[in-house]
PDB file of C-alpha atoms in Angstrom:
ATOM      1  CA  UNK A   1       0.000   0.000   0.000  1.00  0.00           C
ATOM      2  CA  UNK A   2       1.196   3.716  -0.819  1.00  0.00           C
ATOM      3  CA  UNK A   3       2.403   5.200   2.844  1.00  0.00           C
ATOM      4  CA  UNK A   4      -0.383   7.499   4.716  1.00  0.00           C
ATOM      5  CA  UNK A   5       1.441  10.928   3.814  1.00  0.00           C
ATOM      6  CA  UNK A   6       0.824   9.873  -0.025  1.00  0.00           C
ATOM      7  CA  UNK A   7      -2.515   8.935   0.341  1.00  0.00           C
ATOM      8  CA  UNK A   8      -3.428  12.108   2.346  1.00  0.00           C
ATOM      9  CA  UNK A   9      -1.174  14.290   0.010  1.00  0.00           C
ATOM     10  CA  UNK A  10      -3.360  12.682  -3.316  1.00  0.00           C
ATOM     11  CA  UNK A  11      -6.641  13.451  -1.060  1.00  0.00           C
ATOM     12  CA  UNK A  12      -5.513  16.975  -0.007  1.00  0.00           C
ATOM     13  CA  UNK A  13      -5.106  17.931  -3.763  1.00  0.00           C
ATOM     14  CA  UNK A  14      -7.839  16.024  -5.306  1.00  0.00           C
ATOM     15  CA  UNK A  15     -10.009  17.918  -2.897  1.00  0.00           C
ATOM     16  CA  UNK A  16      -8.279  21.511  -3.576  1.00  0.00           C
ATOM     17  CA  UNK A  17      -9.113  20.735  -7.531  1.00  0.00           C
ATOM     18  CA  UNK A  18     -12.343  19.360  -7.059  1.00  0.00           C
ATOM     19  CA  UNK A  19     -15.770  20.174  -5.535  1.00  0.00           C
ATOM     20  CA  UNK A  20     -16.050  18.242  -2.031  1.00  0.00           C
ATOM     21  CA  UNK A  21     -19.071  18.388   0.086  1.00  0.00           C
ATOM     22  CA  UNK A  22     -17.948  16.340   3.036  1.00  0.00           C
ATOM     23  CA  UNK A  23     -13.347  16.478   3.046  1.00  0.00           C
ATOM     24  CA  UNK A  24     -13.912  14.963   6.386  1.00  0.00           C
ATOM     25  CA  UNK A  25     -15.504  12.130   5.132  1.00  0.00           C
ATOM     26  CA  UNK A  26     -13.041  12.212   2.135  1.00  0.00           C
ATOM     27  CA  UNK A  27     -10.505  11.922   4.360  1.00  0.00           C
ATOM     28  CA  UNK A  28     -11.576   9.493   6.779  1.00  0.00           C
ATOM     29  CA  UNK A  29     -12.462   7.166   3.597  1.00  0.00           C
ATOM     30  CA  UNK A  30      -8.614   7.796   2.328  1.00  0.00           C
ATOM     31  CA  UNK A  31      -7.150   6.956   5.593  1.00  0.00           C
ATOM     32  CA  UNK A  32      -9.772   3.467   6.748  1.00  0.00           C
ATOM     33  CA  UNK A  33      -8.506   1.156   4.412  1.00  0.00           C
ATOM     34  CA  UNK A  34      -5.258   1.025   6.048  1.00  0.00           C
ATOM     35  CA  UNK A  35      -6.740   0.716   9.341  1.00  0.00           C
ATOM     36  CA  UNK A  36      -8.085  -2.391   9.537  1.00  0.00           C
ATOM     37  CA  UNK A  37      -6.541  -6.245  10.094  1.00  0.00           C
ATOM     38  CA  UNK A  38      -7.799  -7.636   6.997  1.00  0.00           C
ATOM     39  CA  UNK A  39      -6.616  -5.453   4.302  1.00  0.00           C
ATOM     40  CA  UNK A  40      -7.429  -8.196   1.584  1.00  0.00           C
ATOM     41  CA  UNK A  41     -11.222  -7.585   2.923  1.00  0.00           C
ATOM     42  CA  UNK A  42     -10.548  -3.332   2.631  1.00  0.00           C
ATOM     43  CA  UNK A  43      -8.652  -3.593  -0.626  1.00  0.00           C
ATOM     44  CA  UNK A  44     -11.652  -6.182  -2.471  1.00  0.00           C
ATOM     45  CA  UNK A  45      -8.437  -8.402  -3.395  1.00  0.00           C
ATOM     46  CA  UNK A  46      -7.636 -11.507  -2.332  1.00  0.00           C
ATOM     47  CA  UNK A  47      -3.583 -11.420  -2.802  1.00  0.00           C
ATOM     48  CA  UNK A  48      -3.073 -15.059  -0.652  1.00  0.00           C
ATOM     49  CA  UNK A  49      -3.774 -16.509  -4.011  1.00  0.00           C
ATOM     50  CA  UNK A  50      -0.850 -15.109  -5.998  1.00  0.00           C
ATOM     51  CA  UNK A  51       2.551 -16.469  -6.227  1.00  0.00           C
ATOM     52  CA  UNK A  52       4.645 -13.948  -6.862  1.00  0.00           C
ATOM     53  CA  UNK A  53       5.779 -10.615  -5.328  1.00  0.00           C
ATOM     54  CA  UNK A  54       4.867  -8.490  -8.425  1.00  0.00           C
ATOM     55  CA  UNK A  55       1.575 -10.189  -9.196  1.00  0.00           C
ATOM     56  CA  UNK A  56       0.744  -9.559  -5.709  1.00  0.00           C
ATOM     57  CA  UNK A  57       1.494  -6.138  -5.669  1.00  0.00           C
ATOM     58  CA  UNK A  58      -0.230  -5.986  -9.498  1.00  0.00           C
ATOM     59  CA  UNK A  59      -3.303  -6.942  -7.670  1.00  0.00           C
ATOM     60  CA  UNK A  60      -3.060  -5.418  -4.743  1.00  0.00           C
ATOM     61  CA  UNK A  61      -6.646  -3.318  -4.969  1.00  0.00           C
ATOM     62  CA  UNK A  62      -9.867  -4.218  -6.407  1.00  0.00           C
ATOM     63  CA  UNK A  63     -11.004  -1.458  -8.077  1.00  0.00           C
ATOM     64  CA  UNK A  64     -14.015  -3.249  -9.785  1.00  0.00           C
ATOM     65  CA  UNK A  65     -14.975  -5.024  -6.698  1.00  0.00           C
ATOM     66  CA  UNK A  66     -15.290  -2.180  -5.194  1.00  0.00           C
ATOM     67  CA  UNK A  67     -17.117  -0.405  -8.001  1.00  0.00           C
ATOM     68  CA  UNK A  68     -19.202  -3.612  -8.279  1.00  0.00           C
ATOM     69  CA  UNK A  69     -21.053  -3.350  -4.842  1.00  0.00           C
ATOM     70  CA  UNK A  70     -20.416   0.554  -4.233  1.00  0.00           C
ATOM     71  CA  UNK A  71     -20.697   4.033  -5.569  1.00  0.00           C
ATOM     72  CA  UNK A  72     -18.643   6.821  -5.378  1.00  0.00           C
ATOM     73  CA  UNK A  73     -21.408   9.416  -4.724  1.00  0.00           C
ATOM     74  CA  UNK A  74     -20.780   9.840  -1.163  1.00  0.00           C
ATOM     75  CA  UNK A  75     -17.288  11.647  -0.643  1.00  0.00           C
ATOM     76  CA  UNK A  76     -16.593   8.254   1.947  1.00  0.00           C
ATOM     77  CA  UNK A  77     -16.879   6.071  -0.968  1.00  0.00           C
ATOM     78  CA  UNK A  78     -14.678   8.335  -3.191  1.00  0.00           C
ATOM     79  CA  UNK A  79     -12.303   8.733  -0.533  1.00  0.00           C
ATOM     80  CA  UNK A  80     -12.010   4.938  -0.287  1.00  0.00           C
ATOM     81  CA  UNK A  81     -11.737   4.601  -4.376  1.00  0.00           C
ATOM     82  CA  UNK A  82      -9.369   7.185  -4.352  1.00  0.00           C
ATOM     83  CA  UNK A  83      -7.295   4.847  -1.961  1.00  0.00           C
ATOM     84  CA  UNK A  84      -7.413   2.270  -3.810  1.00  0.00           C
ATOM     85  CA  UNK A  85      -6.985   3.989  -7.448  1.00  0.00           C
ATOM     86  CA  UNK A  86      -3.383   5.483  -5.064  1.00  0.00           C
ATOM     87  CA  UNK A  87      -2.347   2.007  -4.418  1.00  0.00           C
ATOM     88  CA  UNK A  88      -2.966  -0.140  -7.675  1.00  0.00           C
ATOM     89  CA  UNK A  89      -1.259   3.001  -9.330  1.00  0.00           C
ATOM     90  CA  UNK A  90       1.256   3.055  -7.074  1.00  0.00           C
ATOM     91  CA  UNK A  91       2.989  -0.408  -7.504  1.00  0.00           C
ATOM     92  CA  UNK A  92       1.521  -0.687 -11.691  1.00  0.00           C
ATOM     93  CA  UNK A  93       2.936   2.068 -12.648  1.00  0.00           C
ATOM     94  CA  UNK A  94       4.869   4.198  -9.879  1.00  0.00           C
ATOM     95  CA  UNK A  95       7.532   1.775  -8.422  1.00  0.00           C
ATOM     96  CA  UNK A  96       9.869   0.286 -10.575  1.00  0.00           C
ATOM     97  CA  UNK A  97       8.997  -2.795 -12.312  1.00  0.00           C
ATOM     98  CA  UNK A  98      12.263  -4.609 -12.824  1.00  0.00           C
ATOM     99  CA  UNK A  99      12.593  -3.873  -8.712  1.00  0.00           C
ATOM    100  CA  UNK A 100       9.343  -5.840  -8.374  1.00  0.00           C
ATOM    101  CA  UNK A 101      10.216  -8.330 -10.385  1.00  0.00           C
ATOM    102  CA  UNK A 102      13.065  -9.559  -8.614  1.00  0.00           C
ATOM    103  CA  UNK A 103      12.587  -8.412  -5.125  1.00  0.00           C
ATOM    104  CA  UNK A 104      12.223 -10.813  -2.578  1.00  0.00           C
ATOM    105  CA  UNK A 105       8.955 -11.010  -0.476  1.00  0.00           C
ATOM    106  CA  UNK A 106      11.003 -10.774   3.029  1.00  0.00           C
ATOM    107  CA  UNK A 107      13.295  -7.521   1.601  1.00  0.00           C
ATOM    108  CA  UNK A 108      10.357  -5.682  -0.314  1.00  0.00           C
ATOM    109  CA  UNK A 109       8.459  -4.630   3.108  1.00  0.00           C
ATOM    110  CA  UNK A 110      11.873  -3.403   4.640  1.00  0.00           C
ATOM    111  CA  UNK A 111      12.339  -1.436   1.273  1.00  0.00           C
ATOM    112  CA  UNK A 112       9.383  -0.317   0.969  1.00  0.00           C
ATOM    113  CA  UNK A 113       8.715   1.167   4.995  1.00  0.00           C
ATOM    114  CA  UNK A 114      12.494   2.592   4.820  1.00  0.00           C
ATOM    115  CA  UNK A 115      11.526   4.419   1.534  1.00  0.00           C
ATOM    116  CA  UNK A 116       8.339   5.556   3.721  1.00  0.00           C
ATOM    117  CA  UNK A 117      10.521   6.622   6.189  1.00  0.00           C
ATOM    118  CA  UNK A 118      12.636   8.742   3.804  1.00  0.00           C
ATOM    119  CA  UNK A 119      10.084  10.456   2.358  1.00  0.00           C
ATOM    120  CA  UNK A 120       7.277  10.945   4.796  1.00  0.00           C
ATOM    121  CA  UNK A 121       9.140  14.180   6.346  1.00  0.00           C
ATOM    122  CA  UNK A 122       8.846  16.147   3.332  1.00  0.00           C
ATOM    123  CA  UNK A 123       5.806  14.759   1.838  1.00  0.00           C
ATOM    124  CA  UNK A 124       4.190  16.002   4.927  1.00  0.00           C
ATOM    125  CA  UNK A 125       6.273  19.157   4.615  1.00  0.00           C
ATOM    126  CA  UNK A 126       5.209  20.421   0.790  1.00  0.00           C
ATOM    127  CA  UNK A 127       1.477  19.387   1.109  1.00  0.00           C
ATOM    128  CA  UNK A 128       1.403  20.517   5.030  1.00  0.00           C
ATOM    129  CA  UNK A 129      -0.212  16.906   5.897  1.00  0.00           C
ATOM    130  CA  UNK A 130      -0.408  18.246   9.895  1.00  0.00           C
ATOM    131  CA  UNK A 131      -3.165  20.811   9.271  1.00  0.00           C
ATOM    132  CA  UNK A 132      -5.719  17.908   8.075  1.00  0.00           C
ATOM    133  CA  UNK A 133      -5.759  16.431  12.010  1.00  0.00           C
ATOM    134  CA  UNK A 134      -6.336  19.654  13.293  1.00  0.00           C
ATOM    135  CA  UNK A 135      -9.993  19.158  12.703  1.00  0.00           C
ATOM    136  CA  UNK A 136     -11.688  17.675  15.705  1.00  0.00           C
ATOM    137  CA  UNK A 137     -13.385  14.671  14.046  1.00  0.00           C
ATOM    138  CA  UNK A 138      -9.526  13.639  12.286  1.00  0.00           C
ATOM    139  CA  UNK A 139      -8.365  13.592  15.898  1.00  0.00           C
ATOM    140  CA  UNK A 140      -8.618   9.954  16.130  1.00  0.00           C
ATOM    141  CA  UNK A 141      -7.734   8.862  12.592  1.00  0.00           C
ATOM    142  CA  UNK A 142      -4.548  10.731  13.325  1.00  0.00           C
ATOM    143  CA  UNK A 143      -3.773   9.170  16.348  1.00  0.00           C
ATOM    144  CA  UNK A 144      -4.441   6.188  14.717  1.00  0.00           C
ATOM    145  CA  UNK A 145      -1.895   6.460  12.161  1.00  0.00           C
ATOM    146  CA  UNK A 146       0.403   7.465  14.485  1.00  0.00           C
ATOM    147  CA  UNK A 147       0.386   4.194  16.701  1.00  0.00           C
ATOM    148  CA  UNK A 148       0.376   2.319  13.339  1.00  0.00           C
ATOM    149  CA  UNK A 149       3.440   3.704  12.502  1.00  0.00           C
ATOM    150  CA  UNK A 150       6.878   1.821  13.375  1.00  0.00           C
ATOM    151  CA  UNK A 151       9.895   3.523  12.233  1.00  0.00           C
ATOM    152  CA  UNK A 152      12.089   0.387  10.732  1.00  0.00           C
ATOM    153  CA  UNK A 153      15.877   0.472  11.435  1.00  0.00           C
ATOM    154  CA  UNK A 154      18.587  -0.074   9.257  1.00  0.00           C
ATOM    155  CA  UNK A 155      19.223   1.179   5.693  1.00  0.00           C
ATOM    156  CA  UNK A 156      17.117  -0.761   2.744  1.00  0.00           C
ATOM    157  CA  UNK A 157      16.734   0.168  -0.769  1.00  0.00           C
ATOM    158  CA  UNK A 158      15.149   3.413  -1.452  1.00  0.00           C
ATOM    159  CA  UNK A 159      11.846   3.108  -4.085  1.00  0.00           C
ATOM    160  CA  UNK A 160      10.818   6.557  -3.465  1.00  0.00           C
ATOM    161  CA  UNK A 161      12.215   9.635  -5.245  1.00  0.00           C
ATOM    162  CA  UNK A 162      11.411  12.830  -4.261  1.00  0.00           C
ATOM    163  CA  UNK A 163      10.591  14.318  -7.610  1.00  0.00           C
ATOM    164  CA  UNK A 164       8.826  11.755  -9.206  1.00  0.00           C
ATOM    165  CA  UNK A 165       6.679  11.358  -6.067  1.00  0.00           C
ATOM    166  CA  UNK A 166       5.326  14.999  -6.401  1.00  0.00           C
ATOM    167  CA  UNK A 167       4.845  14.077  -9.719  1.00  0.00           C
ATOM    168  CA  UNK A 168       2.568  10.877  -9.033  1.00  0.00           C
ATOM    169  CA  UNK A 169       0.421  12.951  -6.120  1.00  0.00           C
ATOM    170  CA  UNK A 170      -0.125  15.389  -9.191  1.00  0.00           C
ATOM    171  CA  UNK A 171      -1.198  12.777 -11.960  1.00  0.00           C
ATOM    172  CA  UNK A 172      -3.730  10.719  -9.271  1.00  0.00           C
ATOM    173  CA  UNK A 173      -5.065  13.681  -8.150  1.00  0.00           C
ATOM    174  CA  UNK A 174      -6.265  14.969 -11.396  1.00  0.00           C
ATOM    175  CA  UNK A 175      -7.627  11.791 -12.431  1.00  0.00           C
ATOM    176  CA  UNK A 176     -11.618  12.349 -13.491  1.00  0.00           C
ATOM    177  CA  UNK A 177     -12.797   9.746 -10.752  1.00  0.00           C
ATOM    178  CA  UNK A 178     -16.351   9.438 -12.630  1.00  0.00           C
ATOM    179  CA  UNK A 179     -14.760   8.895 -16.328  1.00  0.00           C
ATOM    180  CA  UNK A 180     -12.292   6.590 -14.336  1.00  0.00           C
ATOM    181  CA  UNK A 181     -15.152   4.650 -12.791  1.00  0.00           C
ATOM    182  CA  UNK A 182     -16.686   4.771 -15.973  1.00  0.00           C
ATOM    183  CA  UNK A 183     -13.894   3.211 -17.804  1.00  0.00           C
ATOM    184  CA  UNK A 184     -13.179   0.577 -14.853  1.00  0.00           C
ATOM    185  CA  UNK A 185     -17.266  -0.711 -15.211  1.00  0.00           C
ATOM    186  CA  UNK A 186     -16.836  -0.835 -19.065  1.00  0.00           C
ATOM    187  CA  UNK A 187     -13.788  -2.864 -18.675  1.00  0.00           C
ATOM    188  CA  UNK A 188     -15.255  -5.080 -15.888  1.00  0.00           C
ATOM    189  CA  UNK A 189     -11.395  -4.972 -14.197  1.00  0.00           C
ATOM    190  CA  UNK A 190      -8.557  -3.131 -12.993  1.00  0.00           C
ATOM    191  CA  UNK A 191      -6.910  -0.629 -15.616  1.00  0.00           C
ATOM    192  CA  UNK A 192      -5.075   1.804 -16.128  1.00  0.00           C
ATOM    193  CA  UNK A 193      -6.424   5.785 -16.660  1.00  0.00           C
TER     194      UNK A 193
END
């Protein structure tokens, strides 16, 4: 899954180019998907099924399933497509393939959190991540996030670059989510925009 300060940073400029009605619920629907034990259940994938490290990661949101038994009229439900839309981007067509390829299952976690680690700081910095918990009803989804996070030790590979990263926040958060929806129903799977 893309780190919290991506998703939030895709949310916090989807909403500042696009009418919102409800950014809280926006938001919260960004950040819940994460927050739960059974992420295959939150991410309408079932990843136990696939072999390998990049087919897993390939697969790694169900953007039709989701479609298929919700809308995205509520700014909830578009906050929770717009998660997943982040993270099937994300490792199809952000993170580099030939790395997925051959990465090990037991190094790509380390990689990926360090990366997190790395770039969290000024993620948070440039799209001023902070200011979104200072609204009483983000209290909790804050603190949330913050006793999710673990800080791993040790130096790992480093996915994330700083440029392209602002780049990728840009490109999802322009993304028409209707004509994307649209496209994703036609297509009765996963594709890209």
């Amino acid at each position: 899954m893309a780190g919290f300060s991506i998703h939030l940073a895709i949310a916090k400029r989807h909403i500042e180019k696009n009418k919102t009605n409800n950014e809280i619920d926006l938001y919260k629907g960004v950040i819940d998907p994460d927050l739960v034990d059974d992420k295959n259940i939150s991410h309408y994938t079932n990843r136990d099924e696939i072999d390998t490290l990049y087919e897993c990661l390939k697969f790694s949101a169900g953007l039709y399933e989701f479609l298929k038994d919700n809308n995205i009229e509520t700014d909830y439900n578009k906050g929770i497509f717009i998660h997943l839309l982040t993270d099937y981007l994300f490792f199809n067509t952000f993170l580099d393939k030939n790395y997925m390829l051959n990465a090990k299952y037991e190094d790509f976690p380390k990689d990926l959190y360090y990366s997190y680690d790395k770039s969290n700081e000024y993620i948070e910095k440039k799209y001023n991540i902070s200011s979104i918990f200072d609204n009483v009803e983000l209290k909790t989804h804050g603190e949330k996030i913050k006793n999710d996070y673990k800080p791993i030790d040790g130096e790992y590979k480093l996915l994330i670059d700083e440029n392209k990263i602002y780049e990728f926040i840009e490109f999802v958060s322009d993304i028409d989510l209707e004509k994307y929806k649209d496209k994703i129903l036609e297509n009765k799977c996963n594709i890209l925009p």
